[in-house]
Amino acid sequence: MTQPDYELERALHAQGYLRIAGVDEVGRGPLAGPVTAAAVILTPAQIPQGLNDSKKLSAKKREMLETSLMAEAEVSIAHATVEEIDRINILKASHLAMERAVAALDPPPDYLLIDGNLIPKGLRTPSEAVVKGDGRSVSIAAASIVAKMCRDRVMVDLAQQHPGYGWEKNAGYPTKQHREGLQNIGVTPHHRRSFKPVHNILYQE
């Protein structure tokens, strides 16, 4: 299994960029909860062993890596709310969360490696979109882990307030338990009303 490395960052260092942030988001697909983004600046000495795309790691390994990253690296996390998702759409909201995460880094980065094929329009920092970046760049992989861990905790907290949807396990994704909860319990303030399964329940004929 190939793992992300520091090659993209190293090439940018050679061009004179010193503060390179990896940026990633999590939570585009769920029916509930915010979309969360993280921006992480790593030096080679701060790369924890076993760092990889968050989707390829066990929950325990993610937790260990997050602890290490929060202690060693420069990390910033931001969200876009359910209201923002419904108002401007999920793609723009995920970009808004990324822009907020980048803006919170102080001092600011001088180059961004962004997971995906699009660069958020609101970013003024030189940037590069990296398709499947969490499998290529350690900085993006670090951002993917930090964003996922933070958002999962948000959903566990919301699950205490709204039991029956399984958010503590499914993080708001449309699992069978979540869909059944929507049908049987109804729509909460944390559901994304612009998403079809939620919209259809709200506006049933």
mmCIF file with all atom_site columns, N, CA and C in Angstrom, residues 25 28 35 37 80 89-101 114-115 118-123:
data_model
loop_
_atom_site.group_PDB
_atom_site.id
_atom_site.type_symbol
_atom_site.label_atom_id
_atom_site.label_alt_id
_atom_site.label_comp_id
_atom_site.label_asym_id
_atom_site.label_entity_id
_atom_site.label_seq_id
_atom_site.pdbx_PDB_ins_code
_atom_site.Cartn_x
_atom_site.Cartn_y
_atom_site.Cartn_z
_atom_site.occupancy
_atom_site.B_iso_or_equiv
_atom_site.pdbx_formal_charge
_atom_site.auth_seq_id
_atom_site.auth_comp_id
_atom_site.auth_asym_id
_atom_site.auth_atom_id
_atom_site.pdbx_PDB_model_num
ATOM 1  N N  . GLU A 1 25  ? -11.190 18.494 3.606  1.00 0.00 ? 25  GLU A N  1
ATOM 2  C CA . GLU A 1 25  ? -12.478 18.608 4.295  1.00 0.00 ? 25  GLU A CA 1
ATOM 3  C C  . GLU A 1 25  ? -13.096 17.228 4.448  1.00 0.00 ? 25  GLU A C  1
ATOM 4  N N  . ARG A 1 28  ? -18.989 15.910 3.308  1.00 0.00 ? 28  ARG A N  1
ATOM 5  C CA . ARG A 1 28  ? -19.845 16.361 2.205  1.00 0.00 ? 28  ARG A CA 1
ATOM 6  C C  . ARG A 1 28  ? -21.095 15.496 2.066  1.00 0.00 ? 28  ARG A C  1
ATOM 7  N N  . VAL A 1 35  ? -20.036 20.643 7.755  1.00 0.00 ? 35  VAL A N  1
ATOM 8  C CA . VAL A 1 35  ? -18.895 20.165 6.977  1.00 0.00 ? 35  VAL A CA 1
ATOM 9  C C  . VAL A 1 35  ? -17.662 20.781 7.638  1.00 0.00 ? 35  VAL A C  1
ATOM 10 N N  . ALA A 1 37  ? -13.335 21.340 7.871  1.00 0.00 ? 37  ALA A N  1
ATOM 11 C CA . ALA A 1 37  ? -12.065 21.379 7.134  1.00 0.00 ? 37  ALA A CA 1
ATOM 12 C C  . ALA A 1 37  ? -10.920 21.602 8.094  1.00 0.00 ? 37  ALA A C  1
ATOM 13 N N  . ALA A 1 80  ? -18.379 24.746 8.302  1.00 0.00 ? 80  ALA A N  1
ATOM 14 C CA . ALA A 1 80  ? -19.502 25.496 7.732  1.00 0.00 ? 80  ALA A CA 1
ATOM 15 C C  . ALA A 1 80  ? -20.764 24.816 8.260  1.00 0.00 ? 80  ALA A C  1
ATOM 16 N N  . ASN A 1 89  ? -25.099 25.697 -0.848 1.00 0.00 ? 89  ASN A N  1
ATOM 17 C CA . ASN A 1 89  ? -24.860 24.336 -1.368 1.00 0.00 ? 89  ASN A CA 1
ATOM 18 C C  . ASN A 1 89  ? -23.604 23.732 -0.735 1.00 0.00 ? 89  ASN A C  1
ATOM 19 N N  . ILE A 1 90  ? -23.527 22.420 -0.784 1.00 0.00 ? 90  ILE A N  1
ATOM 20 C CA . ILE A 1 90  ? -22.498 21.690 -0.027 1.00 0.00 ? 90  ILE A CA 1
ATOM 21 C C  . ILE A 1 90  ? -21.089 21.943 -0.575 1.00 0.00 ? 90  ILE A C  1
ATOM 22 N N  . LEU A 1 91  ? -20.948 22.072 -1.888 1.00 0.00 ? 91  LEU A N  1
ATOM 23 C CA . LEU A 1 91  ? -19.613 22.323 -2.445 1.00 0.00 ? 91  LEU A CA 1
ATOM 24 C C  . LEU A 1 91  ? -19.086 23.670 -1.972 1.00 0.00 ? 91  LEU A C  1
ATOM 25 N N  . LYS A 1 92  ? -19.912 24.720 -2.096 1.00 0.00 ? 92  LYS A N  1
ATOM 26 C CA . LYS A 1 92  ? -19.473 26.052 -1.667 1.00 0.00 ? 92  LYS A CA 1
ATOM 27 C C  . LYS A 1 92  ? -19.247 26.096 -0.155 1.00 0.00 ? 92  LYS A C  1
ATOM 28 N N  . ALA A 1 93  ? -20.068 25.373 0.598  1.00 0.00 ? 93  ALA A N  1
ATOM 29 C CA . ALA A 1 93  ? -19.898 25.343 2.057  1.00 0.00 ? 93  ALA A CA 1
ATOM 30 C C  . ALA A 1 93  ? -18.604 24.629 2.436  1.00 0.00 ? 93  ALA A C  1
ATOM 31 N N  . SER A 1 94  ? -18.261 23.551 1.733  1.00 0.00 ? 94  SER A N  1
ATOM 32 C CA . SER A 1 94  ? -17.006 22.856 2.043  1.00 0.00 ? 94  SER A CA 1
ATOM 33 C C  . SER A 1 94  ? -15.817 23.762 1.707  1.00 0.00 ? 94  SER A C  1
ATOM 34 N N  . HIS A 1 95  ? -15.934 24.542 0.637  1.00 0.00 ? 95  HIS A N  1
ATOM 35 C CA . HIS A 1 95  ? -14.874 25.495 0.300  1.00 0.00 ? 95  HIS A CA 1
ATOM 36 C C  . HIS A 1 95  ? -14.792 26.618 1.340  1.00 0.00 ? 95  HIS A C  1
ATOM 37 N N  . LEU A 1 96  ? -15.939 27.040 1.841  1.00 0.00 ? 96  LEU A N  1
ATOM 38 C CA . LEU A 1 96  ? -15.974 28.067 2.885  1.00 0.00 ? 96  LEU A CA 1
ATOM 39 C C  . LEU A 1 96  ? -15.264 27.563 4.149  1.00 0.00 ? 96  LEU A C  1
ATOM 40 N N  . ALA A 1 97  ? -15.520 26.318 4.520  1.00 0.00 ? 97  ALA A N  1
ATOM 41 C CA . ALA A 1 97  ? -14.839 25.733 5.685  1.00 0.00 ? 97  ALA A CA 1
ATOM 42 C C  . ALA A 1 97  ? -13.326 25.695 5.467  1.00 0.00 ? 97  ALA A C  1
ATOM 43 N N  . MET A 1 98  ? -12.899 25.335 4.253  1.00 0.00 ? 98  MET A N  1
ATOM 44 C CA . MET A 1 98  ? -11.467 25.329 3.930  1.00 0.00 ? 98  MET A CA 1
ATOM 45 C C  . MET A 1 98  ? -10.873 26.731 4.055  1.00 0.00 ? 98  MET A C  1
ATOM 46 N N  . GLU A 1 99  ? -11.581 27.723 3.497  1.00 0.00 ? 99  GLU A N  1
ATOM 47 C CA . GLU A 1 99  ? -11.100 29.114 3.559  1.00 0.00 ? 99  GLU A CA 1
ATOM 48 C C  . GLU A 1 99  ? -10.947 29.563 5.013  1.00 0.00 ? 99  GLU A C  1
ATOM 49 N N  . ARG A 1 100 ? -11.904 29.189 5.854  1.00 0.00 ? 100 ARG A N  1
ATOM 50 C CA . ARG A 1 100 ? -11.842 29.565 7.275  1.00 0.00 ? 100 ARG A CA 1
ATOM 51 C C  . ARG A 1 100 ? -10.661 28.881 7.976  1.00 0.00 ? 100 ARG A C  1
ATOM 52 N N  . ALA A 1 101 ? -10.432 27.612 7.652  1.00 0.00 ? 101 ALA A N  1
ATOM 53 C CA . ALA A 1 101 ? -9.309  26.887 8.276  1.00 0.00 ? 101 ALA A CA 1
ATOM 54 C C  . ALA A 1 101 ? -7.977  27.532 7.895  1.00 0.00 ? 101 ALA A C  1
ATOM 55 N N  . ILE A 1 114 ? -4.293  21.475 -1.759 1.00 0.00 ? 114 ILE A N  1
ATOM 56 C CA . ILE A 1 114 ? -5.707  21.271 -1.451 1.00 0.00 ? 114 ILE A CA 1
ATOM 57 C C  . ILE A 1 114 ? -6.183  19.954 -2.041 1.00 0.00 ? 114 ILE A C  1
ATOM 58 N N  . ASP A 1 115 ? -6.783  19.138 -1.211 1.00 0.00 ? 115 ASP A N  1
ATOM 59 C CA . ASP A 1 115 ? -7.296  17.854 -1.695 1.00 0.00 ? 115 ASP A CA 1
ATOM 60 C C  . ASP A 1 115 ? -8.435  18.087 -2.676 1.00 0.00 ? 115 ASP A C  1
ATOM 61 N N  . LEU A 1 118 ? -10.513 21.129 -7.221 1.00 0.00 ? 118 LEU A N  1
ATOM 62 C CA . LEU A 1 118 ? -10.951 22.521 -7.266 1.00 0.00 ? 118 LEU A CA 1
ATOM 63 C C  . LEU A 1 118 ? -10.252 23.326 -6.176 1.00 0.00 ? 118 LEU A C  1
ATOM 64 N N  . ILE A 1 119 ? -9.946  24.579 -6.493 1.00 0.00 ? 119 ILE A N  1
ATOM 65 C CA . ILE A 1 119 ? -9.386  25.495 -5.499 1.00 0.00 ? 119 ILE A CA 1
ATOM 66 C C  . ILE A 1 119 ? -10.497 26.460 -5.081 1.00 0.00 ? 119 ILE A C  1
ATOM 67 N N  . PRO A 1 120 ? -10.819 26.538 -3.784 1.00 0.00 ? 120 PRO A N  1
ATOM 68 C CA . PRO A 1 120 ? -11.858 27.477 -3.336 1.00 0.00 ? 120 PRO A CA 1
ATOM 69 C C  . PRO A 1 120 ? -11.586 28.895 -3.829 1.00 0.00 ? 120 PRO A C  1
ATOM 70 N N  . LYS A 1 121 ? -12.638 29.523 -4.336 1.00 0.00 ? 121 LYS A N  1
ATOM 71 C CA . LYS A 1 121 ? -12.484 30.851 -4.959 1.00 0.00 ? 121 LYS A CA 1
ATOM 72 C C  . LYS A 1 121 ? -12.035 31.929 -3.977 1.00 0.00 ? 121 LYS A C  1
ATOM 73 N N  . GLY A 1 122 ? -12.352 31.752 -2.703 1.00 0.00 ? 122 GLY A N  1
ATOM 74 C CA . GLY A 1 122 ? -12.038 32.793 -1.716 1.00 0.00 ? 122 GLY A CA 1
ATOM 75 C C  . GLY A 1 122 ? -10.602 32.781 -1.237 1.00 0.00 ? 122 GLY A C  1
ATOM 76 N N  . LEU A 1 123 ? -9.798  31.839 -1.690 1.00 0.00 ? 123 LEU A N  1
ATOM 77 C CA . LEU A 1 123 ? -8.404  31.755 -1.227 1.00 0.00 ? 123 LEU A CA 1
ATOM 78 C C  . LEU A 1 123 ? -7.514  32.699 -2.024 1.00 0.00 ? 123 LEU A C  1
#
